[in-house]
Amino acid sequence: MTTRGALRDLVGLREFRAMWIGSTASTAGDQLAAVALSLLVFERTQSAAWTALTWSMTLFPPLISGPLLGWVADRFPRRTVMVTTAWLQAVLVGVMAIPGMPLWVMIVLLVVVLMISSPYLAAQEASLPHVLPAKRYDDGVALFGTSVDIAQMAGLAAAGFLVATTGPGVALAIDAATFVLLAILVQVSVQHRPAADPLGRKKKDDEPRGAFTLMVTEPRLRTLLGVRLLAGLAMVPEGLAVPLAASLNAVWAVGLILAIEPAANVLGVALLFRFVRDPAKRERLIGPLAILSLAPLIMFAFNPNLTWTITLLVIAGMGGAYHTPARAAWMRLLPDQYRGRAYGIGRAALRSSQGGGMALAGVVSHTIGSVTATIAGAGGIGLVLAAQATIAWRRARGRNDTKAVAI
């Protein structure tokens, strides 16, 4: 993650501290709410299908709202966007917590909450380059990313116990309270800044027509997005966690397999930022680490036992640490007026690659009748693509003919 000195410097920044604490708390609260609503649906319907559908609702809305609503973070002051959306989410989740609320109303409210989270996240991400000094930007991105992973794991771990002892309503109320906390922290601590690309602003002749055009035409941005989309192949073992554990005669290890990727990623980021202090050197490691995140999966062709399965997944998960410097470099290269829209599009693309990769892996595994062969195949394809992306990134970094500007 970060060194003690860097962590102390980051926590000492009032704006960053407020956004970090609020975001971490609301992330943990979101996990409580997701589990609470799923359990509530199962209690009322006794239907596994409806329960699974409710859980899937947490995945799909951002795929739509990211590209559609990311512009809000560029067209309006970003603090205003964050505060407004946080209050809206607090109210909507609070309504969901009212006893006796009809399920269909709760599901509709959940979709709306998830939809309006996209402009908040876009505004938050686009604000970090202004909130953080340039020399601490990468450290701040790393701290944000690892804190979210830890908050998600902690929230999920606590959700079952909390819901069982207090009920779904309490968990939803806690989630609503985290949004209130987030809104207040941002309002009182984050500086107001004008909109980066206000409505009515006349574009310069040399500006690209849109964020998507910029993302696909600028070599470094295009390559960074491509290398991050390799997560769709790296996530295949998680998508096949249940049949993988069953093939190892260790169904009890499903939770362990699912927890390895985020836990190993946190460890990988911590080691990367501990031993590689220079952001430029970390950028050079994006390609090799992307390769490391996929190469171990090829070894599943040899049907490893549980111990080796865990070892391979830990190594691959640690290699996934490349996403942190890639995320930082990508946002650093984007002109400020495009950051909100680009983040929304990029996040939707990343989520789509992850969900699509896991879904496709399930179909392939069922068709060929082998979980380990499917994982190995994903690793092999990913290795080839990661090697190509490494070469492309090296070339793109050496070019100076770009319209993107560094912060």
Tab-separated table of N, CA, C and O in Angstrom, residues 10 13 15-16 19 73-74 78-79 82 120-142 144 190-191 193 196 221 324-340 342-343 405-407:
chain	number	residue	atom	x	y	z
A	10	LEU	N	-0.772	11.481	3.794
A	10	LEU	CA	-2.096	11.402	3.185
A	10	LEU	C	-3.194	11.700	4.203
A	10	LEU	O	-4.112	12.469	3.933
A	13	LEU	N	-3.907	15.272	5.036
A	13	LEU	CA	-4.594	16.124	4.057
A	13	LEU	C	-6.089	16.086	4.344
A	13	LEU	O	-6.742	15.051	4.193
A	15	GLU	N	-8.871	17.231	2.900
A	15	GLU	CA	-9.804	16.844	1.846
A	15	GLU	C	-9.731	15.347	1.569
A	15	GLU	O	-10.755	14.658	1.483
A	16	PHE	N	-8.512	14.857	1.428
A	16	PHE	CA	-8.352	13.434	1.143
A	16	PHE	C	-8.864	12.595	2.303
A	16	PHE	O	-9.538	11.571	2.092
A	19	MET	N	-12.677	12.269	2.222
A	19	MET	CA	-13.155	11.407	1.144
A	19	MET	C	-12.824	9.952	1.411
A	19	MET	O	-13.637	9.058	1.154
A	73	ALA	N	-20.194	14.538	-13.533
A	73	ALA	CA	-19.004	14.889	-12.757
A	73	ALA	C	-18.117	15.902	-13.458
A	73	ALA	O	-17.246	16.505	-12.823
A	74	ASP	N	-18.314	16.092	-14.763
A	74	ASP	CA	-17.543	17.087	-15.509
A	74	ASP	C	-18.315	18.388	-15.693
A	74	ASP	O	-17.733	19.472	-15.709
A	78	ARG	N	-17.642	19.250	-8.707
A	78	ARG	CA	-17.570	17.857	-8.249
A	78	ARG	C	-17.942	17.683	-6.782
A	78	ARG	O	-18.506	16.662	-6.397
A	79	ARG	N	-17.634	18.651	-5.949
A	79	ARG	CA	-18.070	18.538	-4.560
A	79	ARG	C	-19.593	18.530	-4.495
A	79	ARG	O	-20.184	17.751	-3.729
A	82	MET	N	-20.837	15.092	-5.442
A	82	MET	CA	-20.633	14.093	-4.397
A	82	MET	C	-21.613	14.269	-3.245
A	82	MET	O	-22.208	13.298	-2.762
A	120	TYR	N	-21.276	9.869	-8.420
A	120	TYR	CA	-20.481	10.117	-7.218
A	120	TYR	C	-19.057	9.591	-7.394
A	120	TYR	O	-18.076	10.304	-7.143
A	121	LEU	N	-18.936	8.336	-7.823
A	121	LEU	CA	-17.611	7.738	-7.981
A	121	LEU	C	-16.794	8.468	-9.035
A	121	LEU	O	-15.577	8.642	-8.884
A	122	ALA	N	-17.443	8.889	-10.116
A	122	ALA	CA	-16.735	9.630	-11.162
A	122	ALA	C	-16.219	10.958	-10.617
A	122	ALA	O	-15.078	11.362	-10.891
A	123	ALA	N	-17.048	11.648	-9.836
A	123	ALA	CA	-16.625	12.922	-9.252
A	123	ALA	C	-15.506	12.716	-8.240
A	123	ALA	O	-14.564	13.520	-8.170
A	124	GLN	N	-15.603	11.660	-7.470
A	124	GLN	CA	-14.567	11.371	-6.480
A	124	GLN	C	-13.229	11.079	-7.155
A	124	GLN	O	-12.188	11.647	-6.787
A	125	GLU	N	-13.257	10.205	-8.158
A	125	GLU	CA	-12.019	9.837	-8.852
A	125	GLU	C	-11.401	11.034	-9.553
A	125	GLU	O	-10.189	11.231	-9.529
A	126	ALA	N	-12.254	11.853	-10.183
A	126	ALA	CA	-11.757	13.019	-10.909
A	126	ALA	C	-11.259	14.106	-9.971
A	126	ALA	O	-10.484	14.980	-10.384
A	127	SER	N	-11.676	14.079	-8.704
A	127	SER	CA	-11.242	15.081	-7.729
A	127	SER	C	-9.886	14.753	-7.120
A	127	SER	O	-9.174	15.659	-6.659
A	128	LEU	N	-9.531	13.475	-7.083
A	128	LEU	CA	-8.291	13.075	-6.416
A	128	LEU	C	-7.048	13.786	-6.961
A	128	LEU	O	-6.173	14.167	-6.176
A	129	PRO	N	-6.912	13.983	-8.288
A	129	PRO	CA	-5.718	14.701	-8.764
A	129	PRO	C	-5.615	16.128	-8.251
A	129	PRO	O	-4.524	16.700	-8.204
A	130	HIS	N	-6.742	16.731	-7.870
A	130	HIS	CA	-6.718	18.089	-7.325
A	130	HIS	C	-6.520	18.084	-5.814
A	130	HIS	O	-5.895	18.984	-5.256
A	131	VAL	N	-7.054	17.065	-5.173
A	131	VAL	CA	-6.974	16.963	-3.714
A	131	VAL	C	-5.576	16.569	-3.253
A	131	VAL	O	-5.095	17.011	-2.198
A	132	LEU	N	-4.910	15.739	-4.054
A	132	LEU	CA	-3.603	15.202	-3.681
A	132	LEU	C	-2.474	15.945	-4.397
A	132	LEU	O	-2.599	16.266	-5.583
A	133	PRO	N	-1.367	16.183	-3.701
A	133	PRO	CA	-0.184	16.714	-4.394
A	133	PRO	C	0.347	15.663	-5.359
A	133	PRO	O	0.172	14.457	-5.142
A	134	ALA	N	0.977	16.121	-6.427
A	134	ALA	CA	1.419	15.197	-7.481
A	134	ALA	C	2.282	14.066	-6.949
A	134	ALA	O	2.144	12.912	-7.363
A	135	LYS	N	3.160	14.364	-5.979
A	135	LYS	CA	4.075	13.335	-5.484
A	135	LYS	C	3.380	12.300	-4.618
A	135	LYS	O	3.952	11.243	-4.332
A	136	ARG	N	2.141	12.591	-4.183
A	136	ARG	CA	1.396	11.660	-3.337
A	136	ARG	C	0.185	11.073	-4.048
A	136	ARG	O	-0.566	10.301	-3.456
A	137	TYR	N	0.012	11.410	-5.334
A	137	TYR	CA	-1.182	10.956	-6.037
A	137	TYR	C	-1.258	9.431	-6.118
A	137	TYR	O	-2.285	8.828	-5.797
A	138	ASP	N	-0.184	8.800	-6.533
A	138	ASP	CA	-0.188	7.336	-6.652
A	138	ASP	C	-0.424	6.667	-5.297
A	138	ASP	O	-1.130	5.657	-5.205
A	139	ASP	N	0.192	7.226	-4.233
A	139	ASP	CA	-0.020	6.675	-2.901
A	139	ASP	C	-1.487	6.788	-2.493
A	139	ASP	O	-2.055	5.876	-1.880
A	140	GLY	N	-2.110	7.915	-2.825
A	140	GLY	CA	-3.513	8.108	-2.485
A	140	GLY	C	-4.418	7.131	-3.218
A	140	GLY	O	-5.353	6.575	-2.636
A	141	VAL	N	-4.154	6.913	-4.504
A	141	VAL	CA	-4.929	5.948	-5.284
A	141	VAL	C	-4.769	4.551	-4.700
A	141	VAL	O	-5.734	3.785	-4.584
A	142	ALA	N	-3.545	4.204	-4.302
A	142	ALA	CA	-3.292	2.890	-3.713
A	142	ALA	C	-4.050	2.720	-2.401
A	142	ALA	O	-4.656	1.673	-2.142
A	144	PHE	N	-6.768	4.305	-1.440
A	144	PHE	CA	-8.192	4.217	-1.745
A	144	PHE	C	-8.556	2.808	-2.191
A	144	PHE	O	-9.530	2.210	-1.700
A	190	VAL	N	-14.114	19.163	1.847
A	190	VAL	CA	-13.618	19.241	0.474
A	190	VAL	C	-13.870	20.634	-0.089
A	190	VAL	O	-14.974	21.182	0.039
A	191	GLN	N	-12.855	21.182	-0.707
A	191	GLN	CA	-12.942	22.530	-1.266
A	191	GLN	C	-13.852	22.567	-2.496
A	191	GLN	O	-13.853	21.646	-3.315
A	193	ARG	N	-14.752	23.587	-6.084
A	193	ARG	CA	-14.027	23.937	-7.305
A	193	ARG	C	-15.030	24.053	-8.450
A	193	ARG	O	-15.993	23.285	-8.502
A	196	ALA	N	-15.316	21.307	-14.253
A	196	ALA	CA	-14.172	21.170	-15.163
A	196	ALA	C	-14.563	21.446	-16.605
A	196	ALA	O	-13.768	21.976	-17.383
A	221	LEU	N	-3.587	5.930	-23.226
A	221	LEU	CA	-4.897	5.690	-22.610
A	221	LEU	C	-5.511	4.403	-23.139
A	221	LEU	O	-6.077	3.605	-22.376
A	324	THR	N	-3.379	-0.832	-9.801
A	324	THR	CA	-3.263	0.426	-9.063
A	324	THR	C	-2.402	1.447	-9.803
A	324	THR	O	-2.859	2.576	-10.036
A	325	PRO	N	-1.164	1.134	-10.211
A	325	PRO	CA	-0.423	2.130	-10.998
A	325	PRO	C	-1.051	2.395	-12.360
A	325	PRO	O	-0.944	3.511	-12.886
A	326	ALA	N	-1.732	1.397	-12.932
A	326	ALA	CA	-2.397	1.622	-14.226
A	326	ALA	C	-3.552	2.600	-14.055
A	326	ALA	O	-3.752	3.494	-14.894
A	327	ARG	N	-4.310	2.436	-12.981
A	327	ARG	CA	-5.426	3.355	-12.698
A	327	ARG	C	-4.916	4.773	-12.470
A	327	ARG	O	-5.479	5.744	-12.993
A	328	ALA	N	-3.827	4.892	-11.711
A	328	ALA	CA	-3.267	6.212	-11.429
A	328	ALA	C	-2.728	6.860	-12.700
A	328	ALA	O	-2.964	8.052	-12.961
A	329	ALA	N	-1.995	6.099	-13.504
A	329	ALA	CA	-1.418	6.642	-14.732
A	329	ALA	C	-2.517	7.063	-15.704
A	329	ALA	O	-2.420	8.107	-16.370
A	330	TRP	N	-3.578	6.273	-15.779
A	330	TRP	CA	-4.672	6.558	-16.703
A	330	TRP	C	-5.348	7.872	-16.343
A	330	TRP	O	-5.564	8.726	-17.201
A	331	MET	N	-5.660	8.054	-15.063
A	331	MET	CA	-6.327	9.284	-14.649
A	331	MET	C	-5.383	10.482	-14.743
A	331	MET	O	-5.805	11.594	-15.051
A	332	ARG	N	-4.097	10.251	-14.509
A	332	ARG	CA	-3.119	11.335	-14.590
A	332	ARG	C	-2.989	11.844	-16.025
A	332	ARG	O	-2.766	13.038	-16.252
A	333	LEU	N	-3.131	10.968	-16.996
A	333	LEU	CA	-2.984	11.352	-18.399
A	333	LEU	C	-4.216	12.052	-18.955
A	333	LEU	O	-4.121	12.796	-19.932
A	334	LEU	N	-5.374	11.817	-18.353
A	334	LEU	CA	-6.602	12.404	-18.874
A	334	LEU	C	-6.671	13.906	-18.596
A	334	LEU	O	-6.388	14.338	-17.481
A	335	PRO	N	-7.065	14.708	-19.573
A	335	PRO	CA	-7.342	16.121	-19.304
A	335	PRO	C	-8.492	16.214	-18.298
A	335	PRO	O	-9.417	15.399	-18.314
A	336	ASP	N	-8.450	17.211	-17.438
A	336	ASP	CA	-9.403	17.305	-16.342
A	336	ASP	C	-10.850	17.307	-16.819
A	336	ASP	O	-11.726	16.707	-16.196
A	337	GLN	N	-11.122	17.978	-17.938
A	337	GLN	CA	-12.506	18.118	-18.382
A	337	GLN	C	-13.117	16.818	-18.892
A	337	GLN	O	-14.325	16.752	-19.145
A	338	TYR	N	-12.294	15.755	-19.024
A	338	TYR	CA	-12.814	14.478	-19.511
A	338	TYR	C	-12.811	13.392	-18.438
A	338	TYR	O	-13.275	12.274	-18.683
A	339	ARG	N	-12.307	13.690	-17.254
A	339	ARG	CA	-12.068	12.636	-16.271
A	339	ARG	C	-13.340	11.938	-15.786
A	339	ARG	O	-13.369	10.731	-15.616
A	340	GLY	N	-14.384	12.696	-15.547
A	340	GLY	CA	-15.615	12.091	-15.065
A	340	GLY	C	-16.220	11.136	-16.078
A	340	GLY	O	-16.561	9.993	-15.758
A	342	ALA	N	-14.742	9.762	-18.711
A	342	ALA	CA	-13.831	8.659	-18.996
A	342	ALA	C	-13.872	7.613	-17.892
A	342	ALA	O	-13.837	6.406	-18.157
A	343	TYR	N	-13.948	8.079	-16.649
A	343	TYR	CA	-14.027	7.123	-15.544
A	343	TYR	C	-15.294	6.282	-15.636
A	343	TYR	O	-15.259	5.061	-15.439
A	405	VAL	N	-2.693	15.436	-21.245
A	405	VAL	CA	-1.764	16.231	-20.461
A	405	VAL	C	-1.624	15.614	-19.082
A	405	VAL	O	-2.554	15.054	-18.550
A	406	ALA	N	-0.445	15.735	-18.519
A	406	ALA	CA	-0.220	15.232	-17.179
A	406	ALA	C	-0.608	16.309	-16.175
A	406	ALA	O	-0.568	17.486	-16.462
A	407	ILE	N	-0.990	15.857	-14.973
A	407	ILE	CA	-1.348	16.832	-13.951
A	407	ILE	C	-0.101	17.365	-13.297
A	407	ILE	O	0.941	16.730	-13.305
